[in-house]
PDB file of C-alpha atoms in Angstrom:
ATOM      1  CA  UNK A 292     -66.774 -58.199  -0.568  1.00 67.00           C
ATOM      2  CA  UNK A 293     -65.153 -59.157  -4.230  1.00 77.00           C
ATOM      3  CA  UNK A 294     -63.827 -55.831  -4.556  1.00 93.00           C
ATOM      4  CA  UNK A 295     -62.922 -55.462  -8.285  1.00 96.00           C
ATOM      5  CA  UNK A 296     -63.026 -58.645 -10.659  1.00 97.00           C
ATOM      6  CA  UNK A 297     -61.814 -58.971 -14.192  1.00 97.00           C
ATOM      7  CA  UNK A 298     -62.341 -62.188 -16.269  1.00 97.00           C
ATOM      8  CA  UNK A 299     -60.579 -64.250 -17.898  1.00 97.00           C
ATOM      9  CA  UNK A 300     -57.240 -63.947 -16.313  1.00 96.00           C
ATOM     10  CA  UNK A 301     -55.617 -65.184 -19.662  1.00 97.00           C
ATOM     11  CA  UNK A 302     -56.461 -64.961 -23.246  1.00 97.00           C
ATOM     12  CA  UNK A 303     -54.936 -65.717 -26.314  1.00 97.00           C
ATOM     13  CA  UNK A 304     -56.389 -63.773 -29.708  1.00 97.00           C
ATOM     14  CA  UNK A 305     -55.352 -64.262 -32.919  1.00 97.00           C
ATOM     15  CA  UNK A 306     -55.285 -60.702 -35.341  1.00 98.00           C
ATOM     16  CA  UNK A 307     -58.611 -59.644 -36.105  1.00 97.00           C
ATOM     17  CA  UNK A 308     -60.774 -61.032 -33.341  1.00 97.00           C
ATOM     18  CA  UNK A 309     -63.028 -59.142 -31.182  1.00 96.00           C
ATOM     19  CA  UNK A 310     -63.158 -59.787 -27.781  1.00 96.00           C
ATOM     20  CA  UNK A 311     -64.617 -58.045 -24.160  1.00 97.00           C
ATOM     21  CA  UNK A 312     -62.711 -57.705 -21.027  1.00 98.00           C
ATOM     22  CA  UNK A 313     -65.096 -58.038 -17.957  1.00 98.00           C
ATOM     23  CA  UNK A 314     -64.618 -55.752 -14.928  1.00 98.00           C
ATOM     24  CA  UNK A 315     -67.327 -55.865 -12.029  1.00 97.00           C
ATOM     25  CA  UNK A 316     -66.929 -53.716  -8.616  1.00 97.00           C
ATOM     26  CA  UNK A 317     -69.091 -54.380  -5.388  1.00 95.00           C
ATOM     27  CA  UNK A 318     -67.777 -51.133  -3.489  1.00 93.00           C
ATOM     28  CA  UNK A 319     -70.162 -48.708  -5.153  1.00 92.00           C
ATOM     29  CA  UNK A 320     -67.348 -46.753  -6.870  1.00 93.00           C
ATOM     30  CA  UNK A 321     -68.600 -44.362  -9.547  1.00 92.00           C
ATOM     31  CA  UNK A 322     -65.528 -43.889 -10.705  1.00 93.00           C
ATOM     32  CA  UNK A 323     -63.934 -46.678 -12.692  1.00 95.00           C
ATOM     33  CA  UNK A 324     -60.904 -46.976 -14.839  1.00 95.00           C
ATOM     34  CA  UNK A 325     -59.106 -49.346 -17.989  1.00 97.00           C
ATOM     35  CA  UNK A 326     -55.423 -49.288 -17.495  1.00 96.00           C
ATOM     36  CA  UNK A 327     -52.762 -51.117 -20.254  1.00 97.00           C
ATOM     37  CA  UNK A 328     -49.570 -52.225 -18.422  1.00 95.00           C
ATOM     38  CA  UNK A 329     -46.323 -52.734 -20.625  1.00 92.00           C
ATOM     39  CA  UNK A 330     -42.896 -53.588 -19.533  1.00 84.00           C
ATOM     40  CA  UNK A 331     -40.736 -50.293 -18.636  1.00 77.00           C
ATOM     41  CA  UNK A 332     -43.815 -48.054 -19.994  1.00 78.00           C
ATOM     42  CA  UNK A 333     -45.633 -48.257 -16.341  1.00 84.00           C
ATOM     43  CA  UNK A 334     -49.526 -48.140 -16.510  1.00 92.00           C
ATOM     44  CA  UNK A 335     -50.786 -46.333 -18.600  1.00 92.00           C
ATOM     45  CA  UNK A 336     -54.789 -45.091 -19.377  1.00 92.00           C
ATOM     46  CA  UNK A 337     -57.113 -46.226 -21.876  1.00 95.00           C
ATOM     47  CA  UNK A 338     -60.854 -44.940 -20.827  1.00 95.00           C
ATOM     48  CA  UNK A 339     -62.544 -43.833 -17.826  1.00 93.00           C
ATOM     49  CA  UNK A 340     -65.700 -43.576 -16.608  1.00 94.00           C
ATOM     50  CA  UNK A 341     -67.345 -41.180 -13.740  1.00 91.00           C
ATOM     51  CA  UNK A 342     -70.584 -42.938 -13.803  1.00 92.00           C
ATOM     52  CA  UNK A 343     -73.306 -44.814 -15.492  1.00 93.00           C
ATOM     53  CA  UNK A 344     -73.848 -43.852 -19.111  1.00 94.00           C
ATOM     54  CA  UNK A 345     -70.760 -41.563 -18.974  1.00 94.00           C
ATOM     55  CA  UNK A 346     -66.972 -42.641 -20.397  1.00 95.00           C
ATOM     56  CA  UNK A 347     -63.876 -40.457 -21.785  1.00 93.00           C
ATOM     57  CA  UNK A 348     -61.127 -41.281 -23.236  1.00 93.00           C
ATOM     58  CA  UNK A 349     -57.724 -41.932 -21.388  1.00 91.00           C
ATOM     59  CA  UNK A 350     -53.914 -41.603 -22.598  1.00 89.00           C
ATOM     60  CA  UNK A 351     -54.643 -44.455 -25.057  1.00 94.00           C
ATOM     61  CA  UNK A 352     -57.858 -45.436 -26.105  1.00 96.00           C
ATOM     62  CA  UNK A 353     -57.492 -46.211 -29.960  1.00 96.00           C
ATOM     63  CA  UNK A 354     -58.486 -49.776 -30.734  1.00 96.00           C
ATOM     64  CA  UNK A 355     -60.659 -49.957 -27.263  1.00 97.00           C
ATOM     65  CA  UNK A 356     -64.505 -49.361 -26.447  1.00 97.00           C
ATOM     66  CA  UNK A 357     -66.175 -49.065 -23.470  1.00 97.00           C
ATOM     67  CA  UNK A 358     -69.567 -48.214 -22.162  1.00 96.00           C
ATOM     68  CA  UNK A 359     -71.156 -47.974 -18.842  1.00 97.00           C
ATOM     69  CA  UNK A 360     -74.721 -49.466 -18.684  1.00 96.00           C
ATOM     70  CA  UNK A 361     -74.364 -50.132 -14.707  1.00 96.00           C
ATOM     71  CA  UNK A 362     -72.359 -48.811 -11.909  1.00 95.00           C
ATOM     72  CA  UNK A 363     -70.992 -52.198 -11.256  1.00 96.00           C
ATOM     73  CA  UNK A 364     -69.725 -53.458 -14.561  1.00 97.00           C
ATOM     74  CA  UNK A 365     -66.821 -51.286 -16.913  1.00 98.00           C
ATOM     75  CA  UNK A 366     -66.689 -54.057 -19.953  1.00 98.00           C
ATOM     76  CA  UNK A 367     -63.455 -52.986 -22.176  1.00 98.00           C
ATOM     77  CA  UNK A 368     -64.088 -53.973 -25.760  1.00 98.00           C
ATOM     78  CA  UNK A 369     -61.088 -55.021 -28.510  1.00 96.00           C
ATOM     79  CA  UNK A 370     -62.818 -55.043 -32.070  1.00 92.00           C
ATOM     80  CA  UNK A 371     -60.210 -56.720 -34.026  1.00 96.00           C
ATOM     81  CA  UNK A 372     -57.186 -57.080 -31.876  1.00 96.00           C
ATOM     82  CA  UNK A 373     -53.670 -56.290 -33.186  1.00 97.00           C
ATOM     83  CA  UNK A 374     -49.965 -57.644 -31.887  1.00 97.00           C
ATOM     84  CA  UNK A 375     -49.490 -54.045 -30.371  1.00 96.00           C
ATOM     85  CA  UNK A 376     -52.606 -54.947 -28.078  1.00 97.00           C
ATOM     86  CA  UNK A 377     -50.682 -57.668 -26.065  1.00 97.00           C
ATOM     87  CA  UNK A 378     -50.247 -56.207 -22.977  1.00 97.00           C
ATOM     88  CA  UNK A 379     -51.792 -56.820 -19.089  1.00 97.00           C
ATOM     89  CA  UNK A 380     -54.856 -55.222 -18.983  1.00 98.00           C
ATOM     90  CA  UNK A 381     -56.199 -53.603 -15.361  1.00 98.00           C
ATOM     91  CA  UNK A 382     -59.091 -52.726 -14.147  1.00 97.00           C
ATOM     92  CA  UNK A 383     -59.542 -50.345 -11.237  1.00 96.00           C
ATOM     93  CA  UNK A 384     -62.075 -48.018  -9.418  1.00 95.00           C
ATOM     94  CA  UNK A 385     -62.029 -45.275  -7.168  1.00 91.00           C
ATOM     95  CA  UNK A 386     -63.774 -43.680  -4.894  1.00 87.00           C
ATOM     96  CA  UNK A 387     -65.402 -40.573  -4.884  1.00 81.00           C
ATOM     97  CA  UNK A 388     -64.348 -37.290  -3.264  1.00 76.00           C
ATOM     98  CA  UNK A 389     -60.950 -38.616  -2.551  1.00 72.00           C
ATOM     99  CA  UNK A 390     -57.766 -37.841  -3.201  1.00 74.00           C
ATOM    100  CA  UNK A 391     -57.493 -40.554  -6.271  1.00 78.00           C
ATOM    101  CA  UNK A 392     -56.546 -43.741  -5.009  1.00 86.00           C
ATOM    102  CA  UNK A 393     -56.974 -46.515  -7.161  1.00 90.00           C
ATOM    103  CA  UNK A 394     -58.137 -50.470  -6.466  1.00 94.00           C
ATOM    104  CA  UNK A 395     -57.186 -52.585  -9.358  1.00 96.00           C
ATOM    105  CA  UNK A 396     -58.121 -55.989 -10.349  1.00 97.00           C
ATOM    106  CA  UNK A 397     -56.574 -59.026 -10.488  1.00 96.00           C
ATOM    107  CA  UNK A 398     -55.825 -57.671 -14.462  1.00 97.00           C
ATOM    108  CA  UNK A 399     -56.049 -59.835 -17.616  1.00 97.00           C
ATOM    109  CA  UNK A 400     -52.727 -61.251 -19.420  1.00 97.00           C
ATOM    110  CA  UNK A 401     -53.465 -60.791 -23.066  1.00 97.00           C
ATOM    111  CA  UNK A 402     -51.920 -62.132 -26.266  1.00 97.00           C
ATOM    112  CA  UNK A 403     -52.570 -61.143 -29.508  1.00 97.00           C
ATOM    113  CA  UNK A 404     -50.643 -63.580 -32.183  1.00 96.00           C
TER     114      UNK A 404
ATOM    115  CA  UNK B1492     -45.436 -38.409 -22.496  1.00 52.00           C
ATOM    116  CA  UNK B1493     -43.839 -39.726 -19.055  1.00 55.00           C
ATOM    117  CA  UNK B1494     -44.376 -37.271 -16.453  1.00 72.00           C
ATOM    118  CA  UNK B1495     -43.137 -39.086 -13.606  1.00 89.00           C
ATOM    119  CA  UNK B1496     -40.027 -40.893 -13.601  1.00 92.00           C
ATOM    120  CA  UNK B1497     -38.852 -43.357 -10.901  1.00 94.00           C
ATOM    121  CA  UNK B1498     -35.349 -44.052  -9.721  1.00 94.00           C
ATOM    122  CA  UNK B1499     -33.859 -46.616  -9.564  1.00 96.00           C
ATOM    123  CA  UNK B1500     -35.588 -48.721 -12.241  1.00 94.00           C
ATOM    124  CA  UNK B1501     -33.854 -52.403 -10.373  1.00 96.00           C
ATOM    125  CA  UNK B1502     -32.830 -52.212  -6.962  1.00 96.00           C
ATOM    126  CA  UNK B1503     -31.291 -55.800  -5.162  1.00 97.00           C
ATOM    127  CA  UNK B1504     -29.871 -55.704  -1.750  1.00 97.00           C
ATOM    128  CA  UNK B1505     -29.730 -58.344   1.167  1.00 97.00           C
ATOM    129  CA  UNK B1506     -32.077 -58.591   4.033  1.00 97.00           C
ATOM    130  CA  UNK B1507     -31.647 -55.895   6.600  1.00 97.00           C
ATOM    131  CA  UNK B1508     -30.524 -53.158   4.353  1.00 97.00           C
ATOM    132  CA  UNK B1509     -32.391 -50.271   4.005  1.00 97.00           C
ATOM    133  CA  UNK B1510     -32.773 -48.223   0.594  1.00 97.00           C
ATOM    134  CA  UNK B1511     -34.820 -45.153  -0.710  1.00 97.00           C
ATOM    135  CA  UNK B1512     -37.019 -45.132  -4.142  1.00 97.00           C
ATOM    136  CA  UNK B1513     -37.527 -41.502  -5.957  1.00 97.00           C
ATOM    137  CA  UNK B1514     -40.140 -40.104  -7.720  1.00 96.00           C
ATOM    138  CA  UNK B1515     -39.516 -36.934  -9.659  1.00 94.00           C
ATOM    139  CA  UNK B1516     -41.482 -34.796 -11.732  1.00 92.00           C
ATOM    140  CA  UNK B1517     -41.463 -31.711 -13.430  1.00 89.00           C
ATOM    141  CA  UNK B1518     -45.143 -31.046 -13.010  1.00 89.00           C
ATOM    142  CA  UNK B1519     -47.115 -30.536  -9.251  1.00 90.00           C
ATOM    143  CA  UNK B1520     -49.809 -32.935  -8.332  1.00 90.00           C
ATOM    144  CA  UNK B1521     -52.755 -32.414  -6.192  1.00 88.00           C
ATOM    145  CA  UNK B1522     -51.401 -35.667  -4.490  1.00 89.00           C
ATOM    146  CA  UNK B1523     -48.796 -38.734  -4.929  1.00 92.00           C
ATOM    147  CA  UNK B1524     -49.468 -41.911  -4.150  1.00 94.00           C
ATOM    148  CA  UNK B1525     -47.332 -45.045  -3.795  1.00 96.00           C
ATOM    149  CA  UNK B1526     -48.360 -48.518  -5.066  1.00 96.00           C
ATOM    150  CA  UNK B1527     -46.686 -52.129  -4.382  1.00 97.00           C
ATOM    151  CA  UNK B1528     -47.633 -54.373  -7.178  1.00 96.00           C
ATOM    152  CA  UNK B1529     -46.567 -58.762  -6.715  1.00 93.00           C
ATOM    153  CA  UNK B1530     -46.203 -60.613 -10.035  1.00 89.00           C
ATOM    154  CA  UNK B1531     -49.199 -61.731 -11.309  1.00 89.00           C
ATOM    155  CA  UNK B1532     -51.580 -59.659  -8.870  1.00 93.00           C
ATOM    156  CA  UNK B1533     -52.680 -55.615  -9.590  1.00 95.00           C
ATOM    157  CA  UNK B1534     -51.522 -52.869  -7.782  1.00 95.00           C
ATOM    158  CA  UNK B1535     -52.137 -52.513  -3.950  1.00 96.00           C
ATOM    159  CA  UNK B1536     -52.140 -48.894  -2.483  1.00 94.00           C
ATOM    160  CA  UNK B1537     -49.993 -47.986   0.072  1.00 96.00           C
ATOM    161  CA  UNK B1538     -49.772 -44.269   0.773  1.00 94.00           C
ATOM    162  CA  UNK B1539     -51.390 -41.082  -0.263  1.00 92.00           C
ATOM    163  CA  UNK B1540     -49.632 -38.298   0.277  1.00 92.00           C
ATOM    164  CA  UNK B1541     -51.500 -34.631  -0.271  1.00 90.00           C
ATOM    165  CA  UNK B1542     -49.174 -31.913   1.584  1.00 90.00           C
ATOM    166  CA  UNK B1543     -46.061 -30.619   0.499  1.00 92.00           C
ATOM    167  CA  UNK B1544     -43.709 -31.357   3.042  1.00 93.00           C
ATOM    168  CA  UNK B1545     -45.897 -34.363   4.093  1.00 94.00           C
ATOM    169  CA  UNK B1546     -44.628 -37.400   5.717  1.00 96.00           C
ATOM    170  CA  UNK B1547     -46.153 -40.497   6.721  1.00 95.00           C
ATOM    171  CA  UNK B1548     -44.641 -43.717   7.972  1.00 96.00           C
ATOM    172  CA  UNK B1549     -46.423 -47.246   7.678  1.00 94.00           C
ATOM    173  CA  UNK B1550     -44.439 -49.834   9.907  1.00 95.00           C
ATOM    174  CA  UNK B1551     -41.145 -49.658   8.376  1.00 96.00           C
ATOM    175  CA  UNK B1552     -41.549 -47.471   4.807  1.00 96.00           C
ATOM    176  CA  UNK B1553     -41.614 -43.889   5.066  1.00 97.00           C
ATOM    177  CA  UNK B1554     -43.313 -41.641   2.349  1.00 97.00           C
ATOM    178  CA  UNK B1555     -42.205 -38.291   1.519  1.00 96.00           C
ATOM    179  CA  UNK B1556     -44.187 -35.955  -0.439  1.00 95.00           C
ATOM    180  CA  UNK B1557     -41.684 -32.959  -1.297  1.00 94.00           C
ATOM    181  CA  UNK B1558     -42.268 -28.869  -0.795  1.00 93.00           C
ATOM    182  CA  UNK B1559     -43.367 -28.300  -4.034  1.00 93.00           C
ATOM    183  CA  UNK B1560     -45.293 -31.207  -4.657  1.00 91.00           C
ATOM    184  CA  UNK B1561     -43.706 -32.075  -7.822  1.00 92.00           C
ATOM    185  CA  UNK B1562     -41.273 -35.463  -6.305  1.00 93.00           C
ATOM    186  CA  UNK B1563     -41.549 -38.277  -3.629  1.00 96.00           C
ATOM    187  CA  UNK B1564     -39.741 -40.744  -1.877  1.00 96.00           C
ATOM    188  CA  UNK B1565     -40.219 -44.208  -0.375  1.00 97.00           C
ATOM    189  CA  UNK B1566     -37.723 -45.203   2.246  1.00 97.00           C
ATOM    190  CA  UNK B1567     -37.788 -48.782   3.670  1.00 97.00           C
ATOM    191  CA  UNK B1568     -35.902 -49.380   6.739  1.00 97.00           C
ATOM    192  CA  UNK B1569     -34.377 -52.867   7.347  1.00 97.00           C
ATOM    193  CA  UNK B1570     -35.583 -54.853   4.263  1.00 97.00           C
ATOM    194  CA  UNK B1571     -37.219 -58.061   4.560  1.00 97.00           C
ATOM    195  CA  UNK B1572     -37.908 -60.483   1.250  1.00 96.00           C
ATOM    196  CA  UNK B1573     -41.813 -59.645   1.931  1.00 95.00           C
ATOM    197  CA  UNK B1574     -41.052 -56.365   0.337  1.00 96.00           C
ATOM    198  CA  UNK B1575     -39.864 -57.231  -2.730  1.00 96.00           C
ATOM    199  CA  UNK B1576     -42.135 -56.064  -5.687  1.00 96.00           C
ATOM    200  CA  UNK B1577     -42.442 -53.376  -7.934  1.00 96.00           C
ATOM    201  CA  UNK B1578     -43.372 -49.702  -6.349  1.00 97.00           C
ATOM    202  CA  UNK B1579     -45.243 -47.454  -8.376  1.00 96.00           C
ATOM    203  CA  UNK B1580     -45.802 -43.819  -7.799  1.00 95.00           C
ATOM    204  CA  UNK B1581     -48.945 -42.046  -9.408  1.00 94.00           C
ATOM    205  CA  UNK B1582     -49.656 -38.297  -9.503  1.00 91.00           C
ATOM    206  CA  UNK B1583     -53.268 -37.161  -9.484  1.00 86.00           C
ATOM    207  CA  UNK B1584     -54.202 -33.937 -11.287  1.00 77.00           C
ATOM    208  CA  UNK B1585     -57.347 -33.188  -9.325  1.00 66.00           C
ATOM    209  CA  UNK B1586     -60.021 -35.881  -9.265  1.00 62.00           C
ATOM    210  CA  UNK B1587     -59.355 -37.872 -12.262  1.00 63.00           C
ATOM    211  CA  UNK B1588     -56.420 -39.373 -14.800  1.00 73.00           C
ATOM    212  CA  UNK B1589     -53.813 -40.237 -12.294  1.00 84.00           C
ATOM    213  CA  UNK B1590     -50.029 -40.528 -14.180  1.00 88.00           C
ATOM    214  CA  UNK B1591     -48.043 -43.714 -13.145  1.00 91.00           C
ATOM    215  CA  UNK B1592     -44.316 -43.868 -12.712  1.00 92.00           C
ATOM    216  CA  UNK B1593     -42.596 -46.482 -14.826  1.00 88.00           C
ATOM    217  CA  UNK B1594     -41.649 -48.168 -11.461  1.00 93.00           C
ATOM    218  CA  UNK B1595     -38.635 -49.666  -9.171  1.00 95.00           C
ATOM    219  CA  UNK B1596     -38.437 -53.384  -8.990  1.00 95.00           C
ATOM    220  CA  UNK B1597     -37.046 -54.639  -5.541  1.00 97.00           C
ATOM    221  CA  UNK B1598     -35.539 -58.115  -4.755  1.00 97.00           C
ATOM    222  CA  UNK B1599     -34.839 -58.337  -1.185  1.00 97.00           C
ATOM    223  CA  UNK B1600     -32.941 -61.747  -0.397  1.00 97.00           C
ATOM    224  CA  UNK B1601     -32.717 -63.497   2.389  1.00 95.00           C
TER     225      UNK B1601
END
């Protein structure tokens, strides 16, 4: 088992450029999560999903999409990335009926220039 | 808004010691849960904790989830350098949208 992937592991962007993070799970999580991870401002949420077809919104999701086609894949989608976007980005998925524990990713180191 | 704040934010000490992490909160959590994150990699879980009072030991960290639910601890007994990382602690309201702790970083030196 994989667990939870995320490509690439580094990115550079320049303003204005679009780009997709990739997250894919083998452990038949429903539940699946985008986290942003900033120095002394912990993790913190940007969308969620609880199953295929069905996403919300997390703690800060302006500037991100996401959709849900599959229960394995949770792409996370910058339109036209900004400096305040440069942050290491987390994927992570949990499993239903517990108590909330979370498996992350590997996460992707982004830069936005 | 930062519900859960973790003290201390750097901790260094030599190998052997032993130390305690906090967790405090104002708000109560269906259950805490402590994470151990090495540079470079994501978080790995540790512990959940969902009783007030609870404690569980793994090897040589205890976890401490407190009366009210609402603050934790992590005590490590007898450090070794295989420890050092950054511990997280995340409260989960129900099911979903667990709030992370802005972390402790540990350097445990040989």
């Amino acid at each position: 088992n994989a667990g939870v992937t995320q490509t690439p592991k580094f990115q550079v962007l320049k303003t204005g450029q679009s780009m997709t993070l990739q997250c894919a799970q083998d452990m038949n999580h429903e539940y699946m999560s985008w986290y942003r991870q900033d120095p002394g401002m912990g993790l913190r949420l940007i969308h969620y999903s609880v199953g295929a077809g069905i996403t919300d919104q997390g703690e800060v999701p302006n500037g991100y999409n996401v959709s849900r086609s599959t229960t394995e894949d949770f792409p996370l989608r910058l339109l036209s990335a900004a400096p305040s976007q440069t942050s290491v980005y987390f994927c992570a998925t949990q499993p239903t009926g517990g108590p909330g524990e979370q498996y992350f990713g590997p996460g992707t180191r982004l830069t936005v220039t | 808004t930062q519900l859960l704040e973790q003290s201390p934010q750097f901790l260094s000490i030599q190998e052997g010691e032993n130390l305690t992490v906090y967790c405090n909160s104002s708000s109560v959590f269906s259950s805490l849960q402590w994470y151990r994150q090495e540079p470079g990699e994501g978080p790995v879980l540790l512990v959940t904790v969902v009783t007030g009072g609870e404690v569980k030991k793994l090897k040589r960290l205890t976890f401490q989830f407190g009366d009210a639910r609402k603050d934790s601890s992590l005590h490590i007994t007898a450090a070794q350098p295989g420890d050092t990382g950054l511990y997280l602690c995340a409260g989960a309201k129900g099911f979903q949208k667990l709030v992370f702790g802005t972390g402790t970083r540990l350097l445990v030196s040989p």
